Coordinates of C-alpha atoms in Angstrom, one line a residue:
M1 CA 8.7 14.6 -6.2
K2 CA 8.3 18.2 -5.3
L3 CA 8.1 19.0 -1.6
L4 CA 7.9 22.0 0.7
V5 CA 9.2 22.2 4.3
V6 CA 7.8 25.1 6.4
S7 CA 9.8 26.4 9.3
V8 CA 8.2 28.8 11.7
H9 CA 11.7 29.7 12.8
P10 CA 14.9 28.7 11.1
D11 CA 16.2 25.4 12.7
D12 CA 12.7 23.9 13.0
E13 CA 13.3 22.1 9.7
T14 CA 16.6 20.6 10.9
L15 CA 15.3 19.5 14.3
G16 CA 12.0 18.1 12.9
C17 CA 13.0 16.6 9.6
G18 CA 16.6 17.3 8.7
G19 CA 17.5 13.7 8.1
T20 CA 14.5 13.2 5.9
L21 CA 15.2 16.3 3.9
L22 CA 18.7 15.0 3.2
K23 CA 17.2 11.7 2.1
H24 CA 14.9 13.5 -0.3
A25 CA 17.8 15.4 -1.7
Q26 CA 19.8 12.2 -2.3
Q27 CA 16.8 10.7 -4.0
G28 CA 16.7 13.7 -6.4
D29 CA 13.5 15.2 -5.2
E30 CA 12.9 19.0 -5.5
I31 CA 12.9 20.5 -2.1
F32 CA 11.7 24.0 -1.2
W33 CA 12.0 25.9 2.1
L34 CA 9.5 28.5 3.5
I35 CA 10.5 30.4 6.6
L36 CA 7.6 32.3 8.2
T37 CA 9.5 34.7 10.6
K38 CA 12.7 36.6 10.9
L39 CA 14.7 38.2 13.7
D40 CA 14.3 41.9 14.3
Q41 CA 15.7 44.6 16.5
V42 CA 12.2 45.6 17.7
V43 CA 12.1 42.3 19.7
G44 CA 15.6 42.7 21.1
F45 CA 17.9 41.1 18.6
S46 CA 21.1 42.9 17.8
Q47 CA 22.1 43.7 14.2
D48 CA 25.0 41.2 14.6
S49 CA 22.5 38.5 15.5
I50 CA 20.3 39.3 12.6
E51 CA 23.2 39.2 10.1
R52 CA 24.6 36.0 11.7
R53 CA 21.2 34.3 11.2
E54 CA 21.0 35.4 7.6
R55 CA 24.4 33.8 7.0
E56 CA 23.3 30.6 8.8
I57 CA 20.2 30.4 6.6
K58 CA 22.3 30.6 3.5
M59 CA 24.7 27.9 4.8
V60 CA 21.9 25.6 5.8
A61 CA 20.2 26.1 2.4
R62 CA 23.4 25.0 0.7
Q63 CA 23.7 21.9 2.9
Y64 CA 20.2 20.7 2.0
G65 CA 20.3 21.8 -1.6
F66 CA 17.0 23.7 -1.5
K67 CA 15.8 24.7 -5.0
E68 CA 14.4 27.9 -3.5
V69 CA 14.2 29.6 -0.1
V70 CA 11.4 32.0 0.7
Q71 CA 11.4 34.0 4.0
F72 CA 8.5 36.2 5.1
D73 CA 9.0 39.5 6.9
F74 CA 6.8 38.5 9.9
I75 CA 8.7 39.1 13.2
T76 CA 9.6 36.2 15.4
T77 CA 7.4 35.9 18.6
Q78 CA 4.9 38.3 17.0
L79 CA 2.7 36.1 14.8
H80 CA -0.2 36.7 17.3
L81 CA -0.2 40.3 16.1
V82 CA -0.5 39.4 12.4
D83 CA -3.9 39.5 10.8
F84 CA -4.7 35.8 10.4
A85 CA -6.2 36.3 6.9
L86 CA -3.0 37.9 5.8
L87 CA -0.9 35.0 7.1
V88 CA -3.1 32.5 5.4
G89 CA -3.0 34.5 2.2
E90 CA 0.8 34.7 2.1
I91 CA 1.3 31.0 2.8
S92 CA -1.4 30.1 0.2
R93 CA 0.3 32.3 -2.3
I94 CA 3.6 30.4 -2.0
I95 CA 1.9 27.0 -1.9
K96 CA -0.1 27.8 -5.1
D97 CA 3.1 29.0 -6.8
L98 CA 5.2 26.0 -5.9
Q99 CA 2.5 23.3 -6.0
P100 CA 4.2 20.8 -3.8
E101 CA 3.0 17.2 -3.6
L102 CA 4.3 16.8 0.0
V103 CA 4.3 19.4 2.8
Y104 CA 6.2 19.1 6.0
M105 CA 4.9 21.4 8.8
N106 CA 5.3 22.0 12.5
N107 CA 3.2 20.2 15.0
R108 CA -0.1 22.0 15.7
S109 CA 0.2 21.9 19.5
D110 CA 3.8 23.0 20.1
I111 CA 4.2 25.2 23.2
H112 CA 5.4 28.2 21.2
T113 CA 2.6 30.5 20.2
D114 CA 4.1 31.2 16.8
H115 CA 4.0 27.5 16.1
Q116 CA 0.4 27.2 17.1
I117 CA -0.7 30.1 14.9
A118 CA 1.5 28.9 12.0
A119 CA 0.0 25.4 12.1
K120 CA -3.5 26.7 11.9
A121 CA -2.6 28.9 9.0
I122 CA -0.8 26.1 7.1
L123 CA -3.7 23.7 7.6
S124 CA -6.0 26.4 6.3
S125 CA -3.8 27.0 3.3
T126 CA -3.6 23.4 2.4
K127 CA -7.3 22.5 2.4
S128 CA -7.9 20.1 -0.5
F129 CA -10.1 22.5 -2.4
R130 CA -7.4 25.2 -2.1
A131 CA -4.4 23.0 -2.9
P132 CA -5.6 19.8 -4.7
F133 CA -2.0 19.1 -5.8
V134 CA -0.9 18.5 -2.2
R135 CA -1.0 14.7 -1.8
K136 CA 0.4 14.3 1.7
I137 CA 0.9 16.6 4.8
L138 CA 3.1 15.5 7.7
M139 CA 3.6 17.3 11.0
Y140 CA 7.1 17.0 12.5
E141 CA 8.1 17.3 16.1
C142 CA 10.5 20.0 17.4
L143 CA 12.6 19.5 20.5
S144 CA 11.8 22.0 23.3
E145 CA 8.5 22.9 21.6
T146 CA 6.5 19.7 21.0
E147 CA 7.4 17.8 24.3
F148 CA 6.8 20.9 26.5
A149 CA 3.2 21.3 25.5
P150 CA 0.8 20.5 28.4
P151 CA -0.2 16.8 28.4
F152 CA -3.8 17.3 27.4
P153 CA -5.4 15.0 24.9
E154 CA -5.6 17.7 22.3
N155 CA -1.9 18.4 22.6
L156 CA -0.5 14.9 22.1
F157 CA 2.0 14.3 19.3
I158 CA 1.2 10.7 18.2
P159 CA 3.7 9.6 15.6
N160 CA 2.4 7.2 13.0
V161 CA 4.9 7.8 10.2
F162 CA 8.6 7.1 10.6
S163 CA 11.5 8.0 8.3
D164 CA 14.8 6.0 8.6
I165 CA 17.6 8.6 8.8
T166 CA 20.4 6.2 9.9
D167 CA 22.5 7.2 7.0
F168 CA 21.9 10.9 7.6
I169 CA 22.0 11.4 11.4
D170 CA 25.6 12.7 11.5
Q171 CA 25.0 15.1 8.7
K172 CA 21.8 16.3 10.4
L173 CA 23.8 17.1 13.5
E174 CA 26.5 18.9 11.6
I175 CA 23.8 21.1 10.0
M176 CA 22.3 21.8 13.4
R177 CA 25.6 23.0 14.6
I178 CA 25.4 25.9 12.0
Y179 CA 22.7 27.4 14.2
Q180 CA 25.3 28.3 16.9
S181 CA 22.9 30.3 19.2
E182 CA 20.3 27.5 19.2
V183 CA 22.5 24.6 20.2
Q184 CA 22.4 23.9 23.9
N185 CA 24.4 22.0 26.4
P186 CA 23.0 18.8 28.0
P187 CA 20.7 18.2 29.7
Q188 CA 18.9 20.9 27.7
P189 CA 16.7 19.5 24.9
R190 CA 18.5 21.0 21.9
S191 CA 21.9 19.6 22.8
M192 CA 23.6 17.3 20.2
E193 CA 23.2 14.4 22.6
N194 CA 19.5 14.8 23.0
I195 CA 18.8 15.4 19.3
R196 CA 20.6 12.1 18.6
A197 CA 18.8 10.5 21.6
L198 CA 15.4 11.4 20.1
A199 CA 16.4 10.0 16.8
R200 CA 17.6 6.8 18.5
F201 CA 14.3 6.5 20.4
R202 CA 12.2 7.0 17.3
G203 CA 14.4 4.5 15.5
A204 CA 13.7 2.0 18.2
S205 CA 10.0 2.5 17.6
C206 CA 10.3 1.3 14.0
G207 CA 13.2 -1.1 14.0
V208 CA 16.1 1.1 12.7
D209 CA 19.1 2.8 14.3
Y210 CA 17.8 6.4 13.8
A211 CA 14.5 7.8 12.7
E212 CA 12.4 10.9 12.5
A213 CA 8.7 10.7 13.5
F214 CA 5.7 12.4 12.0
M215 CA 2.0 12.7 12.4
L216 CA 0.0 12.2 9.2
V217 CA -2.4 15.0 8.6
R218 CA -3.7 13.9 5.2
E219 CA -2.7 11.6 2.4
R220 CA -4.3 10.9 -1.0
F221 CA -3.3 7.9 -3.0

C-alpha cells in the first residue's frame, strides 16, 4: 500500500498517527510525508531554531523510513495569507504525483487556523473526481489543537476508526522527543505522560493497551 501523511506543522504526524505510521512501515507499506509549512525569521524564529527544525525533520524521517519527504515554503501561522487556490493547487500536485491509496490528514476543526485552512485544502484536493486513486481518508487528532476547539457540534472529533499501537507506543514517544521545543512538561498536553495517556484512553475505547483514533472521511471498497 502507498500512503501519504500530511503535517500542517512538523510533529503533527507523530502526535496524530506516529504509532500507526510505524506499523505501516513494519508491514512494508510505502509511506510519504508532506509538510505544509516551515519556520521563518519573518514570524520571529531564530536562524538556530530554523536549522534545528530542519535537523529534526531529517531525524524523524529516518525513524519512520519515509520514501520521500516534501516540504512547502508556506510560512507557519501564515496560511490565512496564502491564496487558497494556490494552496489547493500545490497539494493537488503532490497527491497526483504520488497517487496514494490512503491519506492521513489533520482534523478539520482543530483550534489552530493553519490546521483549519489546511484541512479544507486537503479535502478539496482529494475529491473523488480529482484523486480517484485515493481509497481512504482518515483525520487524526492532535493534542493541544483538537481538544482545544470550542465544543460546538461542528467542531467535534468523533473517532470511529482505531489503530492498535501497543507495540509502537514507546517508539512513538522516542520520536516525539526529537522535537525538543515541542515537548512540554505535565500537566501541559504535549507532555510525554499525556501523549501516552491519550493513547491509553483510545486503547480502552477499542479493547487494546494503546491506540490512535481517527475520523473516517471517505472509504471506497
